[in-house]
mmCIF file of C-alpha atoms and ligand atoms in Angstrom:
data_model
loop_
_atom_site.group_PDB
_atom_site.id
_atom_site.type_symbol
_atom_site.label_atom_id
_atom_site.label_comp_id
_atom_site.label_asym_id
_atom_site.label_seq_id
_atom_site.Cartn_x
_atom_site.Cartn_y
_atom_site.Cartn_z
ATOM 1 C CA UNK A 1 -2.064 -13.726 25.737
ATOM 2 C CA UNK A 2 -2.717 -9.520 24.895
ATOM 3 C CA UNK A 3 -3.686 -10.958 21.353
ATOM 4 C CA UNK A 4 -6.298 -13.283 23.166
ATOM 5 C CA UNK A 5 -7.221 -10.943 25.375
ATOM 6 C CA UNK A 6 -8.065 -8.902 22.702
ATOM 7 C CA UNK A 7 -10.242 -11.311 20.531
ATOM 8 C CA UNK A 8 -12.864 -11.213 23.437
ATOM 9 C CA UNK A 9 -12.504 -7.071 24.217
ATOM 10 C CA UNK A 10 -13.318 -7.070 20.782
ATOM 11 C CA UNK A 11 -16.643 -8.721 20.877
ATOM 12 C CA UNK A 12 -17.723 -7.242 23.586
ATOM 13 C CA UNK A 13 -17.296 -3.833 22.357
ATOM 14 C CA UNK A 14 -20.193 -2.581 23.673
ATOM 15 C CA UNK A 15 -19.911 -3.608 27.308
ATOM 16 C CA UNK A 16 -17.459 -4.119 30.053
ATOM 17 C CA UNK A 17 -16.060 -7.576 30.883
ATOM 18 C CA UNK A 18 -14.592 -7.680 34.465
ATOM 19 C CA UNK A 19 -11.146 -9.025 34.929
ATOM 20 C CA UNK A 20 -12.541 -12.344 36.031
ATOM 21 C CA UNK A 21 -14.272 -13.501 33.685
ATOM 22 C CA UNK A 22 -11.489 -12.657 31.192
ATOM 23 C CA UNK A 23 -9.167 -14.827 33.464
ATOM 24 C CA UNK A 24 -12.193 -17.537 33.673
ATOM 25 C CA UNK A 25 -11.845 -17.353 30.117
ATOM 26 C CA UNK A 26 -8.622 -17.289 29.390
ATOM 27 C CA UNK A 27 -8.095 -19.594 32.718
ATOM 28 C CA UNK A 28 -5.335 -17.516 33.763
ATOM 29 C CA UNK A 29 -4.523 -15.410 36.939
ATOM 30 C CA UNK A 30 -6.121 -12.097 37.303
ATOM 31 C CA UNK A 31 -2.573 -10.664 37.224
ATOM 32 C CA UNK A 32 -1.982 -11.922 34.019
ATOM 33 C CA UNK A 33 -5.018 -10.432 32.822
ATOM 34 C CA UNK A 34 -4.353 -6.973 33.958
ATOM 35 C CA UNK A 35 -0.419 -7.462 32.902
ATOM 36 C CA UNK A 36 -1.865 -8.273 28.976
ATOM 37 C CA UNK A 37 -4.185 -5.291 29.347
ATOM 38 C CA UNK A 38 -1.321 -3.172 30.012
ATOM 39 C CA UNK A 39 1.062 -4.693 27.026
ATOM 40 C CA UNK A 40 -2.189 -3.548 24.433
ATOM 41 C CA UNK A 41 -2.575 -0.143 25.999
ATOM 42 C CA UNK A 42 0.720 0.800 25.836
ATOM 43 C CA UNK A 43 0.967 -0.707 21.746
ATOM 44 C CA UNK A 44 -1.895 2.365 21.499
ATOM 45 C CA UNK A 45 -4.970 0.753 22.149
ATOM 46 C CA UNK A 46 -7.789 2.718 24.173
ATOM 47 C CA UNK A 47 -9.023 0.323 26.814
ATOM 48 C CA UNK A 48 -11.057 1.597 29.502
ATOM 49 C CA UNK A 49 -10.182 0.229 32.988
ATOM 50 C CA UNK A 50 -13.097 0.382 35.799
ATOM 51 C CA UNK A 51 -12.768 -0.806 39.695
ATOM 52 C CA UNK A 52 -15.386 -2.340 39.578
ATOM 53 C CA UNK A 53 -16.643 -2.831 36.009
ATOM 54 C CA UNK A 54 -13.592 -4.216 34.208
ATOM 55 C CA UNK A 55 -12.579 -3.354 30.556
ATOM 56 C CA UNK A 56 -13.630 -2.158 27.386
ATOM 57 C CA UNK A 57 -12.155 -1.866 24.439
ATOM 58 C CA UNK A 58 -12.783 2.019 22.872
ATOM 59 C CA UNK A 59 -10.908 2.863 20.447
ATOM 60 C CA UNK A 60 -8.365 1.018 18.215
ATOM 61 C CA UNK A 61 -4.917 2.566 17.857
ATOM 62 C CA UNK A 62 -3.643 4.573 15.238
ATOM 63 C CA UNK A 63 -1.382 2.757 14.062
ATOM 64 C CA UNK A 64 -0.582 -0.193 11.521
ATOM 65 C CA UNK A 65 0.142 -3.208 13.193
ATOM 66 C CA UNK A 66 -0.124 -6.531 11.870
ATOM 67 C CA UNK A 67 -3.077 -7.753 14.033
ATOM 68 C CA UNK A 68 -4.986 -5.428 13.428
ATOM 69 C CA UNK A 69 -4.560 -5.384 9.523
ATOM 70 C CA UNK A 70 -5.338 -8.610 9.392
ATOM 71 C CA UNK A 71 -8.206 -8.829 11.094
ATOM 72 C CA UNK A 72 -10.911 -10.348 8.854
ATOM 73 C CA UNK A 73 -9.037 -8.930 6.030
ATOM 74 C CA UNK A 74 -9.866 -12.283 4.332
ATOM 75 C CA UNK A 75 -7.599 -12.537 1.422
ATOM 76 C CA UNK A 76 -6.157 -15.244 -0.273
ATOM 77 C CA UNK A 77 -2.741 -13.969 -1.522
ATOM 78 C CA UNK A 78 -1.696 -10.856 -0.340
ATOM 79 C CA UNK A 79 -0.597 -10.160 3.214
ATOM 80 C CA UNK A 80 -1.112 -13.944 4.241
ATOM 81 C CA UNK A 81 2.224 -12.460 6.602
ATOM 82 C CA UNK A 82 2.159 -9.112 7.996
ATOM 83 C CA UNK A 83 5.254 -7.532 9.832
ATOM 84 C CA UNK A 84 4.715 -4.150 11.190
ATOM 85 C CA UNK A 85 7.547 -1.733 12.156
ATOM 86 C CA UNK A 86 8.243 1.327 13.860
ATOM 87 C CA UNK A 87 10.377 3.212 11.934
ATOM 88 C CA UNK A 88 12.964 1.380 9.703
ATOM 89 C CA UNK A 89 15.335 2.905 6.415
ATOM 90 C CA UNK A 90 12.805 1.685 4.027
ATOM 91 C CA UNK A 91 10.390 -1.290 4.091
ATOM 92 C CA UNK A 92 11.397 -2.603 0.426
ATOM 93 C CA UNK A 93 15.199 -3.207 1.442
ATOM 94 C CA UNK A 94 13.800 -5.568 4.688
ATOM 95 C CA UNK A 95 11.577 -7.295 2.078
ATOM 96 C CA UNK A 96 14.142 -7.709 -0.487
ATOM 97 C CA UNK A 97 16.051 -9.680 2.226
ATOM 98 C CA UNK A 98 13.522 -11.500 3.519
ATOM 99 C CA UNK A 99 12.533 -12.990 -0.005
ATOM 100 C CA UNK A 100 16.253 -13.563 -0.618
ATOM 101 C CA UNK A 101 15.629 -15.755 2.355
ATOM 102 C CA UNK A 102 12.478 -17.153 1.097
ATOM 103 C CA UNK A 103 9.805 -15.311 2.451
ATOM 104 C CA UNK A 104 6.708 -16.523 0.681
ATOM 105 C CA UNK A 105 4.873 -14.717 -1.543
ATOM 106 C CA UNK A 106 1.927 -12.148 -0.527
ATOM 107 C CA UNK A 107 4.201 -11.240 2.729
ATOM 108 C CA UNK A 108 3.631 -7.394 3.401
ATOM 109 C CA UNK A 109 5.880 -5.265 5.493
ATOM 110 C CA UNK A 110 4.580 -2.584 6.478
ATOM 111 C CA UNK A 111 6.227 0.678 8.698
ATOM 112 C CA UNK A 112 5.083 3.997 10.497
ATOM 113 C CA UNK A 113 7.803 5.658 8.988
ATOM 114 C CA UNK A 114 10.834 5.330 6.558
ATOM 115 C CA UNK A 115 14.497 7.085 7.417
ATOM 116 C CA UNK A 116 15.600 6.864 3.740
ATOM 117 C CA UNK A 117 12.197 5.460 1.678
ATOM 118 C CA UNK A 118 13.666 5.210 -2.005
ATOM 119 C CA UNK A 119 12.097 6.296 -4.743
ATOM 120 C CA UNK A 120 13.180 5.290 -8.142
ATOM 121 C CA UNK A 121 15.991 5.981 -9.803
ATOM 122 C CA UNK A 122 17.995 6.744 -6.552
ATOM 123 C CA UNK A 123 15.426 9.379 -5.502
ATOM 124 C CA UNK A 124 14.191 9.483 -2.439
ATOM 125 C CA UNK A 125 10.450 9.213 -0.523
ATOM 126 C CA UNK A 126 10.029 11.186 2.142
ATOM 127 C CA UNK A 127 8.012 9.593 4.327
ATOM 128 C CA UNK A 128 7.373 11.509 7.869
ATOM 129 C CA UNK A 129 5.972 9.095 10.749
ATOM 130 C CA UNK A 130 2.407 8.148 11.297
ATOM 131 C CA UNK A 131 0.515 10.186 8.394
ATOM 132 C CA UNK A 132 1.840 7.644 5.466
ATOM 133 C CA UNK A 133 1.108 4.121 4.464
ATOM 134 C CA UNK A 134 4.476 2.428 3.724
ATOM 135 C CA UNK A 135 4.136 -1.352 2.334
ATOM 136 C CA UNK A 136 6.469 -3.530 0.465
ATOM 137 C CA UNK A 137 5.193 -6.920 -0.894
ATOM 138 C CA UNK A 138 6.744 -9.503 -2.074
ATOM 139 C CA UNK A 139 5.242 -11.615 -5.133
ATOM 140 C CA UNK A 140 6.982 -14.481 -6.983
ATOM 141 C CA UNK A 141 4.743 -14.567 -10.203
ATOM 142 C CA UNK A 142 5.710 -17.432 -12.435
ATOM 143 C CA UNK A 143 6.046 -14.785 -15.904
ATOM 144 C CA UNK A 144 8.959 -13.442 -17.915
ATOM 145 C CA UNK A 145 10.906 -10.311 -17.803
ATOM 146 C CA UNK A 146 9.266 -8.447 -20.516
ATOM 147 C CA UNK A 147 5.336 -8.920 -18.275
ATOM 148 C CA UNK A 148 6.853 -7.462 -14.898
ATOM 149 C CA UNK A 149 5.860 -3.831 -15.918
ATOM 150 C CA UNK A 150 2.719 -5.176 -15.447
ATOM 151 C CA UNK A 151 2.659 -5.641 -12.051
ATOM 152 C CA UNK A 152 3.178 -1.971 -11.309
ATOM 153 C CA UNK A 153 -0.232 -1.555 -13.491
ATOM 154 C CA UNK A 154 -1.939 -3.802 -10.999
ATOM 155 C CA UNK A 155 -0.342 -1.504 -8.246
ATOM 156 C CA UNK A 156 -1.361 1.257 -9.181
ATOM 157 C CA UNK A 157 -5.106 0.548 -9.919
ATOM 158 C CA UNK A 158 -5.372 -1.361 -6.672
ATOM 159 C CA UNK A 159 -3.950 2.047 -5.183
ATOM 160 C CA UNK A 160 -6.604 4.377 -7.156
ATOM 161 C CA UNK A 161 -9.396 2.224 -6.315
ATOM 162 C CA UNK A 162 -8.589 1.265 -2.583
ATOM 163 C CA UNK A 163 -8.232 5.532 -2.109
ATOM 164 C CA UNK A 164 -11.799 5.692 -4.537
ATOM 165 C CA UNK A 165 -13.818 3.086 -2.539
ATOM 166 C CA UNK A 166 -12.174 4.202 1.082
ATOM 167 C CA UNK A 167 -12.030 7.858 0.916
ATOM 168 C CA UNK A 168 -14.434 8.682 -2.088
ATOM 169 C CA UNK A 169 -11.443 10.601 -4.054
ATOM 170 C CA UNK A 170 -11.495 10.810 -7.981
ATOM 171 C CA UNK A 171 -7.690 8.840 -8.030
ATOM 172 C CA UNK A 172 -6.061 9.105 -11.287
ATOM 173 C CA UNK A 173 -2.792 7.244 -12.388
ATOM 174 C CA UNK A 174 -0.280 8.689 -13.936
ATOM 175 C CA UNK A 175 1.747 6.230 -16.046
ATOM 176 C CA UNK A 176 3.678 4.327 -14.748
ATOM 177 C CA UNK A 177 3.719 4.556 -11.483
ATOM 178 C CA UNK A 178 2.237 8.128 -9.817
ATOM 179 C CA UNK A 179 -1.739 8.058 -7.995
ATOM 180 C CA UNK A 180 -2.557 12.075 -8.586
ATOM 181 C CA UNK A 181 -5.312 13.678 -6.900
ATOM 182 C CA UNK A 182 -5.816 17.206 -8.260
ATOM 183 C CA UNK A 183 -2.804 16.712 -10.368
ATOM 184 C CA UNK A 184 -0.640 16.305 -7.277
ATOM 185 C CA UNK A 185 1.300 13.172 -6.538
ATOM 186 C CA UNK A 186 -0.511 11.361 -3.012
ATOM 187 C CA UNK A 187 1.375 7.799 -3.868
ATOM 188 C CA UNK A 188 4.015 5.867 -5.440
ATOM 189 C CA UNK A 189 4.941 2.656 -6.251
ATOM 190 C CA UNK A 190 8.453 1.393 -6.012
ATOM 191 C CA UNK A 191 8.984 -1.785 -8.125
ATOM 192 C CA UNK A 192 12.064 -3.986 -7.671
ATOM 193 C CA UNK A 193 13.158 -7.621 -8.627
ATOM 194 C CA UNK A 194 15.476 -10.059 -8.401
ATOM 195 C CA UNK A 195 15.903 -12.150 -11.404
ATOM 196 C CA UNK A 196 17.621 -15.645 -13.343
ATOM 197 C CA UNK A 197 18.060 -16.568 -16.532
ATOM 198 C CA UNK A 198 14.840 -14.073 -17.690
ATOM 199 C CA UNK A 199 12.615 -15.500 -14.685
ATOM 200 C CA UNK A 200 11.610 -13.708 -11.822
ATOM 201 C CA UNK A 201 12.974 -15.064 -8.974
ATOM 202 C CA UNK A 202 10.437 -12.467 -7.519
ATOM 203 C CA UNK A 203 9.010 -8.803 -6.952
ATOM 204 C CA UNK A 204 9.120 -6.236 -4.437
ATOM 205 C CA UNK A 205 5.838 -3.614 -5.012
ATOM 206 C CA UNK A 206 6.805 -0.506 -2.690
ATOM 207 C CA UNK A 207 3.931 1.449 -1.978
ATOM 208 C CA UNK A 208 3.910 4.978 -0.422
ATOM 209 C CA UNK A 209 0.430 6.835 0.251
ATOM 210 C CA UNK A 210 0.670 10.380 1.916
ATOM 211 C CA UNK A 211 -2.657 9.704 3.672
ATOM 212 C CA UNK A 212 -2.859 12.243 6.646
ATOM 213 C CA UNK A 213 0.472 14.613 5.875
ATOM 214 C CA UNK A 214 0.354 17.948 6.398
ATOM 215 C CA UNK A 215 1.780 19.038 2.701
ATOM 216 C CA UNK A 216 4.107 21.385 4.446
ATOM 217 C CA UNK A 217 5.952 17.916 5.277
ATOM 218 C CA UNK A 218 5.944 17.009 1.663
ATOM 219 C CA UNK A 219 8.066 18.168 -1.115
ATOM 220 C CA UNK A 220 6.367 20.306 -3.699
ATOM 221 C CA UNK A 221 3.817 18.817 -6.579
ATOM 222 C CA UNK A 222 3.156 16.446 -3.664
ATOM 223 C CA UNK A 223 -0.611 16.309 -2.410
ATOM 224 C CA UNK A 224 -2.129 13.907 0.550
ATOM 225 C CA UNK A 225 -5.086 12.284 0.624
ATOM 226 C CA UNK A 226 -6.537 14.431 4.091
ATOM 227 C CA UNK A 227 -5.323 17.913 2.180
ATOM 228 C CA UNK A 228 -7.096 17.116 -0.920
ATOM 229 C CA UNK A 229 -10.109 16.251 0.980
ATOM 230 C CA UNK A 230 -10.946 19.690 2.658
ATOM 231 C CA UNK A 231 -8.723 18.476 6.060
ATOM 232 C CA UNK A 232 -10.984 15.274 5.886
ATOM 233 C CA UNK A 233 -8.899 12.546 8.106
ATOM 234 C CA UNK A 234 -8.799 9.301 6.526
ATOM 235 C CA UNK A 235 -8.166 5.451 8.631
ATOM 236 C CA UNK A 236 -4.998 4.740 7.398
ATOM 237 C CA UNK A 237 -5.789 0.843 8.477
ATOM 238 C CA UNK A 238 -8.675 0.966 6.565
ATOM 239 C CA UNK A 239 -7.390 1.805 3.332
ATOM 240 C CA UNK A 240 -4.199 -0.350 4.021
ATOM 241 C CA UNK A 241 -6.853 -3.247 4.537
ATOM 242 C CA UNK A 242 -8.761 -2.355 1.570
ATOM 243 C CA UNK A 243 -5.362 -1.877 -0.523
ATOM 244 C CA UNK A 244 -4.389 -5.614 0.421
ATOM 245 C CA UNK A 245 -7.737 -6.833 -0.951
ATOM 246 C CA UNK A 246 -7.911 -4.854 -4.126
ATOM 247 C CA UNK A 247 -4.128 -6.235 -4.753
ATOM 248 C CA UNK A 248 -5.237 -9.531 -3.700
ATOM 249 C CA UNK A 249 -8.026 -9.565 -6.059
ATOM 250 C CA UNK A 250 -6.238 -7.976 -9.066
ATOM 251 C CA UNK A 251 -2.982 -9.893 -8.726
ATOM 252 C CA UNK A 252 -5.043 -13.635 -8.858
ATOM 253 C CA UNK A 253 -6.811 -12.040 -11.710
ATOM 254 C CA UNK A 254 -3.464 -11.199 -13.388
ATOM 255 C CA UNK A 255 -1.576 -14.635 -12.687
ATOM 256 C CA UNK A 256 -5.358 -17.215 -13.679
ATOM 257 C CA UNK A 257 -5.565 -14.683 -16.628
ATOM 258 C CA UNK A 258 -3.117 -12.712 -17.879
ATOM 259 C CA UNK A 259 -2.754 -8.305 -18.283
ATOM 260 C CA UNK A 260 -6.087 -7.907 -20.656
ATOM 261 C CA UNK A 261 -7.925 -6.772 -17.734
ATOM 262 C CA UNK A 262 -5.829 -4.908 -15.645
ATOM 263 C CA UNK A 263 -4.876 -3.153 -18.903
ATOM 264 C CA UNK A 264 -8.572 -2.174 -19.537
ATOM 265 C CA UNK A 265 -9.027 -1.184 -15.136
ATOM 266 C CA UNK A 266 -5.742 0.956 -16.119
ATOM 267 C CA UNK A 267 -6.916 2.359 -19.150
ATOM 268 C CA UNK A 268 -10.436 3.905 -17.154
ATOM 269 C CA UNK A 269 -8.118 5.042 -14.239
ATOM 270 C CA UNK A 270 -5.584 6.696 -16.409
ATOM 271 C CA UNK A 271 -4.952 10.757 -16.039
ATOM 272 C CA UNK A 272 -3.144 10.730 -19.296
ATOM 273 C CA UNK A 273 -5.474 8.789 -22.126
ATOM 274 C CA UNK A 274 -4.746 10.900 -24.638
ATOM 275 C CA UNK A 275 -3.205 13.633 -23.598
ATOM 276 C CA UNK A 276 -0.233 15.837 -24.771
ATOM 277 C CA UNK A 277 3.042 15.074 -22.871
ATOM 278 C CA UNK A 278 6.302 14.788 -22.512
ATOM 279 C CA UNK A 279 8.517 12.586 -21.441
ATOM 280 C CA UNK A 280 12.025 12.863 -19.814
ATOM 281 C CA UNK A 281 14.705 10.104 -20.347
ATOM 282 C CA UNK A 282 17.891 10.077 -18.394
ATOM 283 C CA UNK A 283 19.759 11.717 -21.393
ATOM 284 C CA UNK A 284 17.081 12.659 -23.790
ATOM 285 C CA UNK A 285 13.207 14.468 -23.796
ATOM 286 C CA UNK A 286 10.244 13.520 -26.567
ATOM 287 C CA UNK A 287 6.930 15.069 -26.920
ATOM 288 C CA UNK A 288 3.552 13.686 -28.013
ATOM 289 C CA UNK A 289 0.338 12.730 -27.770
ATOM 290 C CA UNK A 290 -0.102 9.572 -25.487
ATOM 291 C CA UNK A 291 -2.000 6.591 -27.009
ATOM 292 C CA UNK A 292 -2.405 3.810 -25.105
ATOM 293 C CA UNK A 293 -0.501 1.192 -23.294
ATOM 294 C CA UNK A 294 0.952 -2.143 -24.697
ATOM 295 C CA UNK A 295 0.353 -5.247 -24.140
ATOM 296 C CA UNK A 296 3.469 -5.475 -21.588
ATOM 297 C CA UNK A 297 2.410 -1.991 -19.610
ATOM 298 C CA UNK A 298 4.517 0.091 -21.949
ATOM 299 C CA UNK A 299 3.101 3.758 -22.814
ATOM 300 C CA UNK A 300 2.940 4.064 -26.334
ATOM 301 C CA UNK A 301 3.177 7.955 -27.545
ATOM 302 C CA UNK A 302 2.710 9.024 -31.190
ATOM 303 C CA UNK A 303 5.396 11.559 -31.667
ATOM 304 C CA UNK A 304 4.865 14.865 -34.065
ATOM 305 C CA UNK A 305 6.489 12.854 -37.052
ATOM 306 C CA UNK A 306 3.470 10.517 -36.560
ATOM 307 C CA UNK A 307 6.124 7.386 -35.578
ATOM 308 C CA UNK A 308 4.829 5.387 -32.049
ATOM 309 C CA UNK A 309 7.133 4.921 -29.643
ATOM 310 C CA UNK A 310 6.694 2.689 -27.031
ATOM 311 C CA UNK A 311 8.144 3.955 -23.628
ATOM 312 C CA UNK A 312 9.111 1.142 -20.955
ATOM 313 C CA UNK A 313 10.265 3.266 -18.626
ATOM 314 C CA UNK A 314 10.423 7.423 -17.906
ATOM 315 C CA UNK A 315 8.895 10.147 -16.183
ATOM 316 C CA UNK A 316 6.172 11.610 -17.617
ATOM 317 C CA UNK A 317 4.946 15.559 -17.198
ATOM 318 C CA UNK A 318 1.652 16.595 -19.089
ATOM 319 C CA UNK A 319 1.948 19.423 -20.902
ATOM 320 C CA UNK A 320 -1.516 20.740 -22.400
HETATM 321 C C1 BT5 B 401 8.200 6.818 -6.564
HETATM 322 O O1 BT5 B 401 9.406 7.130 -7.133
HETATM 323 O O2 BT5 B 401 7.177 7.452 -6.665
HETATM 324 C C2 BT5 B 401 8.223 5.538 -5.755
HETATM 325 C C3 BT5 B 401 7.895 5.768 -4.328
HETATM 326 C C4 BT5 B 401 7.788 4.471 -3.566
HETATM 327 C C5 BT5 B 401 7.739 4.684 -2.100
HETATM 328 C C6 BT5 B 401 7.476 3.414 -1.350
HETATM 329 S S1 BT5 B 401 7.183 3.696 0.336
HETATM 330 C C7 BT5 B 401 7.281 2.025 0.686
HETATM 331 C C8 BT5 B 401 8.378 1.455 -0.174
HETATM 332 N N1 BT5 B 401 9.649 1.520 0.497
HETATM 333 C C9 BT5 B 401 10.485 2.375 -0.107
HETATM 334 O O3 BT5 B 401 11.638 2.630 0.282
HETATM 335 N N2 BT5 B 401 9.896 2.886 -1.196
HETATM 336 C C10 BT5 B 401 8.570 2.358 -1.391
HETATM 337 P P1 BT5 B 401 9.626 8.305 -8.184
HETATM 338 O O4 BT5 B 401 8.654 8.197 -9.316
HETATM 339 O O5 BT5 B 401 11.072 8.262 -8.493
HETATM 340 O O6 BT5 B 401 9.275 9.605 -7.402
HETATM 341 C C11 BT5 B 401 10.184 10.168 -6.472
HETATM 342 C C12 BT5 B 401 9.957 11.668 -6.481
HETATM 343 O O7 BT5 B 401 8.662 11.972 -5.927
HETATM 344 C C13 BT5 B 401 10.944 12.423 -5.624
HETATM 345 O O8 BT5 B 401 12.087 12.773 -6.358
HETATM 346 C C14 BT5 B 401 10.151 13.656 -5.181
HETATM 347 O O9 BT5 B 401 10.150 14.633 -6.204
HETATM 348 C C15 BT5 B 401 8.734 13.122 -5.103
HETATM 349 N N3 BT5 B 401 8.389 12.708 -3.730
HETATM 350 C C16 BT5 B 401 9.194 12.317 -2.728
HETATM 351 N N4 BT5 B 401 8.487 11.991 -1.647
HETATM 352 C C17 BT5 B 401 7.190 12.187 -1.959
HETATM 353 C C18 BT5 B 401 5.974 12.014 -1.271
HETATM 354 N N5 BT5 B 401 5.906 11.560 -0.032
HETATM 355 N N6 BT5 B 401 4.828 12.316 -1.944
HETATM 356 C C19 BT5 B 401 4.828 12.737 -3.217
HETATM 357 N N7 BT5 B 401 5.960 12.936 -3.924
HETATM 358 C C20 BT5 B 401 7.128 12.650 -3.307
#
């Protein structure tokens, strides 16, 4: 009923609508009406209530819930099922179960905050309530192995140009999986899969955006989108809608075409095209000067001794 209720406050958003006519409407009681009213109020949403005027709809809440993400979000893919929490552990262990149950593809959970949001690696992402965007999707692409780095690549550019298009910020990526604004880290992406016999069964894309944090939340070489924007705050259901679309548009690309051209959208977004780094290993360091990136998403780095080396997975500092 509050979801019908709020269909019509929304298209009257300019005007009151009395009680009655919502319940002619609706053809329910008046009490229902004014119980519904109460349910969306109290889920954050501003509705005015008049004696003798009725309601009006002022000011959406502040919050991501799965209505209102998917309001005209019009994609054909990605975040065809929303579920919106409060605050859970971390939103890509409750989509790793629900796919192990069969959750179809393009579901999208998304939460306010995460008690222990996991990084990679075992680290964690600290992810303080209401300021963040935390998503997990689930995808069950039909490609080897040896392509899944790829779908981190079409994370990540679907990250740097949602936060480019929504907020106007020069996004960079930072192979493989790091969004830097000002050379600070504002997002992350989380990939995990379950796999058989050297098929995906399917993916889980984490994605963590410090959109309105205060950095003294955040640990340091962390940045967030409203700090590196002069205090500027940003609709975090905005860019979460605008995130679902990019990744909806970039992941059919991917699976009717293939990497080529999220390789090239990668390669223009990239913070590191050549540039001298180094990378760290979990037992070893090299240095170099970064190429390019394979055809599988691996960074390839021409060492000192002029050998390439293809890296498939790291962290990656620059240096110079
Ligand atoms: C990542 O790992 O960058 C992946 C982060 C993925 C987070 C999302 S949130 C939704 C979904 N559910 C989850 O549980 N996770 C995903 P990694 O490259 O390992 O970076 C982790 C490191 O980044 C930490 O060791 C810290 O140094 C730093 N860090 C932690 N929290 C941060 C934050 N909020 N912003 C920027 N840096 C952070």
């Amino acid at each position: 009923m509050d979801e019908k209720i709020l269909k019509i406050l929304r298209s009257h958003r300019d005007a009151f609508i009395s009680g009655r006519q919502l319940s002619r409407n609706l053809s329910v009681s008046l009490a229902t009406v004014a119980r519904g009213v109460h349910k969306l109020q109290e889920e954050g949403y501003d509705i005015s209530a008049q004696p003798h005027w009725g309601y009006k709809l002022v000011a959406l809440p502040d919050k991501l819930l799965a209505q209102e993400i998917t309001w005209q979000l019009k994609t054909e893919v990605v975040g065809k099922k929303i579920l919106s929490y409060n605050i859970v552990d971390s939103t890509n262990t409750i989509a790793f179960s629900l796919a192990e149950e069969g959750m179809p593809e393009g579901t999208v959970v998304f939460a306010e905050g995460q008690r222990k949001g996991k990084g990679r690696l075992g680290r964690n992402w600290v992810s303080p309530k209401s300021g963040g965007i935390y998503l997990s999707l689930i995808l069950r692409p039909k490609i080897s192995l040896q392509k899944a780095a790829l779908l981190t690549l079409v994370a990540a550019v679907g990250c740097a140009e949602a936060i480019r298009k929504v907020c106007g910020l020069p996004a960079q990526i930072r192979w493989p999986n790091d969004i830097l604004l000002n050379n600070k880290k504002v997002c992350g992406i989380l990939t995990e899969m379950d796999t058989q016999n050297n098929r995906l069964k399917f993916i889980i894309l984490g994605i963590g955006i410090n959109v309105n944090i205060p950095v003294s939340k955040l640990p340091s070489g962390a940045g967030s989108l409203r700090e590196e924007a002069l205090k500027t705050k940003f609709s975090r259901l905005e860019l979460a809608r605008q995130l679902l679309r990019q990744l909806d548009q970039d992941y059919l690309c991917f699976r009717q075409k293939g990497g080529k051209r999220v390789i090239t959208q990668w390669k223009n977004l990239s913070a590191l095209s050549g540039k001298r780094v180094k990378v760290f290993f979990a037992d070893k360091a090299i240095e170099g000067l970064t190429q390019d990136i394979d055809q599988q998403g691996a960074l390839i780095v021409r060492l000192d001794n002029g050998f390439k080396q293809h890296v498939v997975a790291g962290d990656v500092v620059k240096i110079r």
